[in-house]
PDB file of C-alpha atoms in Angstrom:
ATOM      1  CA  ILE X   1     -71.909  69.806 -44.549  1.00  0.00           C
ATOM      2  CA  LEU X   2     -69.069  67.973 -46.767  1.00  0.00           C
ATOM      3  CA  LEU X   3     -68.101  66.105 -43.630  1.00  0.00           C
ATOM      4  CA  PHE X   4     -71.516  65.226 -43.151  1.00  0.00           C
ATOM      5  CA  LEU X   5     -72.151  64.696 -47.323  1.00  0.00           C
ATOM      6  CA  LYS X   6     -68.938  61.775 -46.548  1.00  0.00           C
ATOM      7  CA  ASP X   7     -71.086  60.562 -43.906  1.00  0.00           C
ATOM      8  CA  VAL X   8     -73.871  59.742 -45.765  1.00  0.00           C
ATOM      9  CA  GLY X   9     -71.866  57.878 -48.477  1.00  0.00           C
ATOM     10  CA  ILE X  10     -70.407  60.341 -50.782  1.00  0.00           C
ATOM     11  CA  GLU X  11     -66.762  59.526 -51.828  1.00  0.00           C
ATOM     12  CA  ASP X  12     -64.159  62.133 -52.061  1.00  0.00           C
ATOM     13  CA  ASN X  13     -63.848  62.053 -55.533  1.00  0.00           C
ATOM     14  CA  GLN X  14     -67.814  62.155 -56.348  1.00  0.00           C
ATOM     15  CA  LEU X  15     -68.039  65.244 -54.200  1.00  0.00           C
ATOM     16  CA  GLY X  16     -67.143  67.404 -57.323  1.00  0.00           C
ATOM     17  CA  ALA X  17     -69.774  65.940 -59.111  1.00  0.00           C
ATOM     18  CA  PHE X  18     -72.206  65.972 -56.196  1.00  0.00           C
ATOM     19  CA  LEU X  19     -71.523  69.731 -55.918  1.00  0.00           C
ATOM     20  CA  THR X  20     -72.077  71.181 -59.201  1.00  0.00           C
ATOM     21  CA  LYS X  21     -75.219  69.599 -59.639  1.00  0.00           C
ATOM     22  CA  ASN X  22     -76.433  70.507 -55.913  1.00  0.00           C
ATOM     23  CA  TYR X  23     -74.833  73.388 -55.242  1.00  0.00           C
ATOM     24  CA  ALA X  24     -77.693  74.392 -53.140  1.00  0.00           C
ATOM     25  CA  ILE X  25     -76.762  71.880 -50.383  1.00  0.00           C
ATOM     26  CA  PHE X  26     -75.006  74.602 -48.797  1.00  0.00           C
ATOM     27  CA  SER X  27     -78.258  76.548 -48.300  1.00  0.00           C
ATOM     28  CA  GLU X  28     -79.569  73.446 -46.444  1.00  0.00           C
ATOM     29  CA  ASP X  29     -80.014  73.395 -42.228  1.00  0.00           C
ATOM     30  CA  LEU X  30     -77.948  70.592 -41.436  1.00  0.00           C
ATOM     31  CA  GLU X  31     -80.104  69.361 -39.318  1.00  0.00           C
ATOM     32  CA  ASN X  32     -82.702  69.074 -41.245  1.00  0.00           C
ATOM     33  CA  MET X  33     -80.826  67.252 -43.731  1.00  0.00           C
ATOM     34  CA  LYS X  34     -79.315  64.705 -40.715  1.00  0.00           C
ATOM     35  CA  THR X  35     -83.004  64.600 -40.083  1.00  0.00           C
ATOM     36  CA  ARG X  36     -84.153  63.578 -43.681  1.00  0.00           C
ATOM     37  CA  VAL X  37     -81.422  60.522 -43.792  1.00  0.00           C
ATOM     38  CA  ALA X  38     -82.864  59.263 -40.219  1.00  0.00           C
ATOM     39  CA  TYR X  39     -86.233  59.327 -41.563  1.00  0.00           C
ATOM     40  CA  LEU X  40     -84.834  57.250 -44.334  1.00  0.00           C
ATOM     41  CA  HIS X  41     -83.324  55.048 -41.897  1.00  0.00           C
ATOM     42  CA  SER X  42     -86.187  54.512 -39.988  1.00  0.00           C
ATOM     43  CA  LYS X  43     -87.906  53.434 -43.110  1.00  0.00           C
ATOM     44  CA  ASN X  44     -85.558  50.628 -43.271  1.00  0.00           C
ATOM     45  CA  PHE X  45     -83.074  51.986 -46.070  1.00  0.00           C
ATOM     46  CA  SER X  46     -79.554  50.443 -45.693  1.00  0.00           C
ATOM     47  CA  LYS X  47     -76.635  53.126 -45.095  1.00  0.00           C
ATOM     48  CA  ALA X  48     -75.395  51.397 -48.260  1.00  0.00           C
ATOM     49  CA  ASP X  49     -79.351  52.426 -49.685  1.00  0.00           C
ATOM     50  CA  VAL X  50     -79.204  55.962 -49.080  1.00  0.00           C
ATOM     51  CA  ALA X  51     -75.471  56.620 -50.082  1.00  0.00           C
ATOM     52  CA  GLN X  52     -77.008  55.049 -53.655  1.00  0.00           C
ATOM     53  CA  MET X  53     -79.710  56.964 -53.158  1.00  0.00           C
ATOM     54  CA  VAL X  54     -78.308  60.382 -52.677  1.00  0.00           C
ATOM     55  CA  ARG X  55     -75.424  60.046 -55.385  1.00  0.00           C
ATOM     56  CA  LYS X  56     -77.890  59.179 -58.413  1.00  0.00           C
ATOM     57  CA  ALA X  57     -80.490  62.230 -56.618  1.00  0.00           C
ATOM     58  CA  PRO X  58     -78.295  64.724 -55.319  1.00  0.00           C
ATOM     59  CA  PHE X  59     -81.348  67.060 -53.930  1.00  0.00           C
ATOM     60  CA  LEU X  60     -82.346  64.348 -52.323  1.00  0.00           C
ATOM     61  CA  LEU X  61     -81.510  65.737 -49.423  1.00  0.00           C
ATOM     62  CA  ASN X  62     -82.887  69.080 -49.856  1.00  0.00           C
ATOM     63  CA  PHE X  63     -86.528  67.253 -49.463  1.00  0.00           C
ATOM     64  CA  SER X  64     -88.430  67.684 -46.512  1.00  0.00           C
ATOM     65  CA  VAL X  65     -89.401  64.699 -44.373  1.00  0.00           C
ATOM     66  CA  GLU X  66     -92.998  65.056 -45.111  1.00  0.00           C
ATOM     67  CA  ARG X  67     -92.325  65.102 -49.246  1.00  0.00           C
ATOM     68  CA  LEU X  68     -90.200  62.548 -49.016  1.00  0.00           C
ATOM     69  CA  ASP X  69     -92.779  60.555 -47.280  1.00  0.00           C
ATOM     70  CA  ASN X  70     -95.535  61.597 -49.447  1.00  0.00           C
ATOM     71  CA  ARG X  71     -93.374  60.599 -51.845  1.00  0.00           C
ATOM     72  CA  LEU X  72     -92.764  56.901 -50.620  1.00  0.00           C
ATOM     73  CA  GLY X  73     -96.851  56.859 -49.912  1.00  0.00           C
ATOM     74  CA  PHE X  74     -98.003  57.394 -53.374  1.00  0.00           C
ATOM     75  CA  PHE X  75     -95.281  54.889 -55.363  1.00  0.00           C
ATOM     76  CA  GLN X  76     -96.452  52.371 -52.807  1.00  0.00           C
ATOM     77  CA  LYS X  77    -100.252  53.240 -52.899  1.00  0.00           C
ATOM     78  CA  GLU X  78    -100.570  54.028 -56.793  1.00  0.00           C
ATOM     79  CA  LEU X  79     -98.314  51.432 -58.089  1.00  0.00           C
ATOM     80  CA  GLN X  80     -99.748  49.457 -55.240  1.00  0.00           C
ATOM     81  CA  LEU X  81     -96.231  47.851 -54.238  1.00  0.00           C
ATOM     82  CA  SER X  82     -95.752  46.448 -50.602  1.00  0.00           C
ATOM     83  CA  VAL X  83     -93.384  48.247 -48.075  1.00  0.00           C
ATOM     84  CA  LYS X  84     -89.860  45.970 -50.128  1.00  0.00           C
ATOM     85  CA  LYS X  85     -90.405  46.752 -53.525  1.00  0.00           C
ATOM     86  CA  THR X  86     -91.259  50.424 -53.020  1.00  0.00           C
ATOM     87  CA  ARG X  87     -87.847  50.599 -51.631  1.00  0.00           C
ATOM     88  CA  ASP X  88     -86.561  48.248 -54.030  1.00  0.00           C
ATOM     89  CA  LEU X  89     -87.676  51.007 -56.758  1.00  0.00           C
ATOM     90  CA  VAL X  90     -86.886  53.746 -54.849  1.00  0.00           C
ATOM     91  CA  VAL X  91     -82.962  53.166 -54.228  1.00  0.00           C
ATOM     92  CA  ARG X  92     -82.797  51.684 -58.497  1.00  0.00           C
ATOM     93  CA  LEU X  93     -84.394  54.872 -59.427  1.00  0.00           C
ATOM     94  CA  PRO X  94     -83.988  57.922 -56.629  1.00  0.00           C
ATOM     95  CA  ARG X  95     -85.372  60.701 -58.913  1.00  0.00           C
ATOM     96  CA  LEU X  96     -88.647  59.561 -59.044  1.00  0.00           C
ATOM     97  CA  LEU X  97     -88.656  60.756 -54.908  1.00  0.00           C
ATOM     98  CA  THR X  98     -87.165  64.552 -56.421  1.00  0.00           C
ATOM     99  CA  GLY X  99     -88.169  63.973 -60.355  1.00  0.00           C
ATOM    100  CA  SER X 100     -91.780  65.908 -61.003  1.00  0.00           C
ATOM    101  CA  LEU X 101     -94.957  63.019 -60.681  1.00  0.00           C
ATOM    102  CA  GLU X 102     -96.536  64.358 -63.429  1.00  0.00           C
ATOM    103  CA  PRO X 103     -95.079  62.102 -66.067  1.00  0.00           C
ATOM    104  CA  VAL X 104     -95.257  59.070 -63.510  1.00  0.00           C
ATOM    105  CA  LYS X 105     -99.010  59.844 -63.368  1.00  0.00           C
ATOM    106  CA  GLU X 106     -99.505  60.072 -67.011  1.00  0.00           C
ATOM    107  CA  ASN X 107     -97.563  57.090 -67.592  1.00  0.00           C
ATOM    108  CA  MET X 108     -99.985  55.067 -65.388  1.00  0.00           C
ATOM    109  CA  LYS X 109    -103.183  56.966 -66.931  1.00  0.00           C
ATOM    110  CA  VAL X 110    -102.084  55.402 -70.224  1.00  0.00           C
ATOM    111  CA  PHE X 111    -101.283  52.009 -69.053  1.00  0.00           C
ATOM    112  CA  ASN X 112    -104.603  51.760 -66.811  1.00  0.00           C
ATOM    113  CA  THR X 113    -106.549  53.377 -70.020  1.00  0.00           C
ATOM    114  CA  ARG X 114    -105.029  50.438 -72.030  1.00  0.00           C
ATOM    115  CA  LEU X 115    -105.548  48.187 -69.155  1.00  0.00           C
ATOM    116  CA  PHE X 116    -109.487  49.141 -69.564  1.00  0.00           C
ATOM    117  CA  LYS X 117    -109.758  48.852 -73.069  1.00  0.00           C
ATOM    118  CA  VAL X 118    -107.930  45.591 -73.178  1.00  0.00           C
ATOM    119  CA  LYS X 119    -110.252  43.863 -70.762  1.00  0.00           C
ATOM    120  CA  GLU X 120    -113.474  45.680 -72.740  1.00  0.00           C
ATOM    121  CA  ARG X 121    -112.496  44.233 -75.443  1.00  0.00           C
ATOM    122  CA  HIS X 122    -111.677  40.421 -74.411  1.00  0.00           C
ATOM    123  CA  LEU X 123    -115.215  40.416 -72.332  1.00  0.00           C
ATOM    124  CA  PHE X 124    -116.658  41.201 -75.974  1.00  0.00           C
ATOM    125  CA  LEU X 125    -114.700  38.625 -77.324  1.00  0.00           C
ATOM    126  CA  THR X 126    -115.354  36.157 -75.198  1.00  0.00           C
ATOM    127  CA  TYR X 127    -119.207  36.968 -75.231  1.00  0.00           C
ATOM    128  CA  LEU X 128    -118.946  36.351 -79.009  1.00  0.00           C
ATOM    129  CA  GLY X 129    -116.545  33.317 -78.620  1.00  0.00           C
ATOM    130  CA  ARG X 130    -114.006  34.927 -80.409  1.00  0.00           C
ATOM    131  CA  ALA X 131    -111.275  35.631 -77.415  1.00  0.00           C
ATOM    132  CA  GLN X 132    -108.794  32.890 -79.028  1.00  0.00           C
ATOM    133  CA  TYR X 133    -105.072  34.119 -78.486  1.00  0.00           C
ATOM    134  CA  ASP X 134    -103.086  30.436 -78.995  1.00  0.00           C
ATOM    135  CA  PRO X 135    -100.967  31.557 -81.813  1.00  0.00           C
ATOM    136  CA  ALA X 136    -101.319  28.072 -83.028  1.00  0.00           C
ATOM    137  CA  LYS X 137    -105.138  28.153 -84.004  1.00  0.00           C
ATOM    138  CA  PRO X 138    -107.123  29.841 -86.480  1.00  0.00           C
ATOM    139  CA  ASN X 139    -108.409  32.953 -85.633  1.00  0.00           C
ATOM    140  CA  TYR X 140    -105.688  33.805 -83.284  1.00  0.00           C
ATOM    141  CA  ILE X 141    -105.736  37.729 -81.989  1.00  0.00           C
ATOM    142  CA  SER X 142    -102.208  39.081 -80.543  1.00  0.00           C
ATOM    143  CA  LEU X 143    -102.342  41.232 -78.031  1.00  0.00           C
ATOM    144  CA  ASP X 144    -100.615  43.879 -79.973  1.00  0.00           C
ATOM    145  CA  LYS X 145    -103.655  44.221 -82.498  1.00  0.00           C
ATOM    146  CA  LEU X 146    -106.350  43.742 -79.204  1.00  0.00           C
ATOM    147  CA  VAL X 147    -104.570  47.210 -77.753  1.00  0.00           C
ATOM    148  CA  SER X 148    -103.419  49.277 -80.205  1.00  0.00           C
ATOM    149  CA  ILE X 149    -106.128  49.392 -83.422  1.00  0.00           C
ATOM    150  CA  PRO X 150    -109.505  51.584 -82.999  1.00  0.00           C
ATOM    151  CA  ASP X 151    -112.706  50.185 -82.129  1.00  0.00           C
ATOM    152  CA  GLU X 152    -113.984  50.385 -85.696  1.00  0.00           C
ATOM    153  CA  ILE X 153    -110.912  48.247 -86.931  1.00  0.00           C
ATOM    154  CA  PHE X 154    -111.104  46.070 -83.693  1.00  0.00           C
ATOM    155  CA  CYS X 155    -114.910  45.697 -84.520  1.00  0.00           C
ATOM    156  CA  GLU X 156    -114.965  45.096 -87.910  1.00  0.00           C
ATOM    157  CA  GLU X 157    -111.754  42.994 -88.406  1.00  0.00           C
ATOM    158  CA  ILE X 158    -111.295  41.393 -85.112  1.00  0.00           C
ATOM    159  CA  ALA X 159    -114.451  40.694 -83.487  1.00  0.00           C
ATOM    160  CA  LYS X 160    -116.630  40.708 -86.878  1.00  0.00           C
ATOM    161  CA  ALA X 161    -119.131  43.039 -85.280  1.00  0.00           C
ATOM    162  CA  SER X 162    -120.241  46.419 -85.317  1.00  0.00           C
ATOM    163  CA  VAL X 163    -119.503  49.241 -83.770  1.00  0.00           C
ATOM    164  CA  GLN X 164    -122.574  49.591 -82.534  1.00  0.00           C
ATOM    165  CA  ASP X 165    -123.206  45.855 -81.010  1.00  0.00           C
ATOM    166  CA  PHE X 166    -119.827  47.160 -79.224  1.00  0.00           C
ATOM    167  CA  GLU X 167    -121.125  49.787 -77.926  1.00  0.00           C
ATOM    168  CA  LYS X 168    -124.267  48.216 -76.673  1.00  0.00           C
ATOM    169  CA  PHE X 169    -122.080  45.706 -75.029  1.00  0.00           C
ATOM    170  CA  LEU X 170    -119.974  48.085 -73.110  1.00  0.00           C
ATOM    171  CA  LYS X 171    -122.970  49.115 -71.518  1.00  0.00           C
ATOM    172  CA  THR X 172    -123.833  45.763 -70.360  1.00  0.00           C
ATOM    173  CA  LEU X 173    -120.526  46.101 -68.152  1.00  0.00           C
TER     174      LEU X 173
END
């Protein structure tokens, strides 16, 4: 296993830190680990990419091919990334493959919810003729205000309309 780790790209001076974090590697089947590395190569990860990923995420080699494939698919699909961008992302942040998906899903939910709220508010302001985002012009609306304030304040201060009018508008979308 030590020779395999060296073949993957873990340097002699990195073995101690790697094994401290993932001593369970010794209970993994060597052939399974070779299959996992071969799988990554089949997805066009270079030898240097795999070495970097294993150094940054020591438990990567403990994950089955199916689990790695599912994780790569999740990020490609949910973030709507190309194959190359997915590969670049996990080379830079390989712990995305080994960590919990719950924080990622939660962040995506917040970004998508926020995007949805911005779209609704923008459409309402456009409908009212108040969508003005140029700071050099009067009645400027900052993106921060568009996103961060509660509906009541948005309606009263930004849209200059009632919450009921906003809610009626939303029903037309």
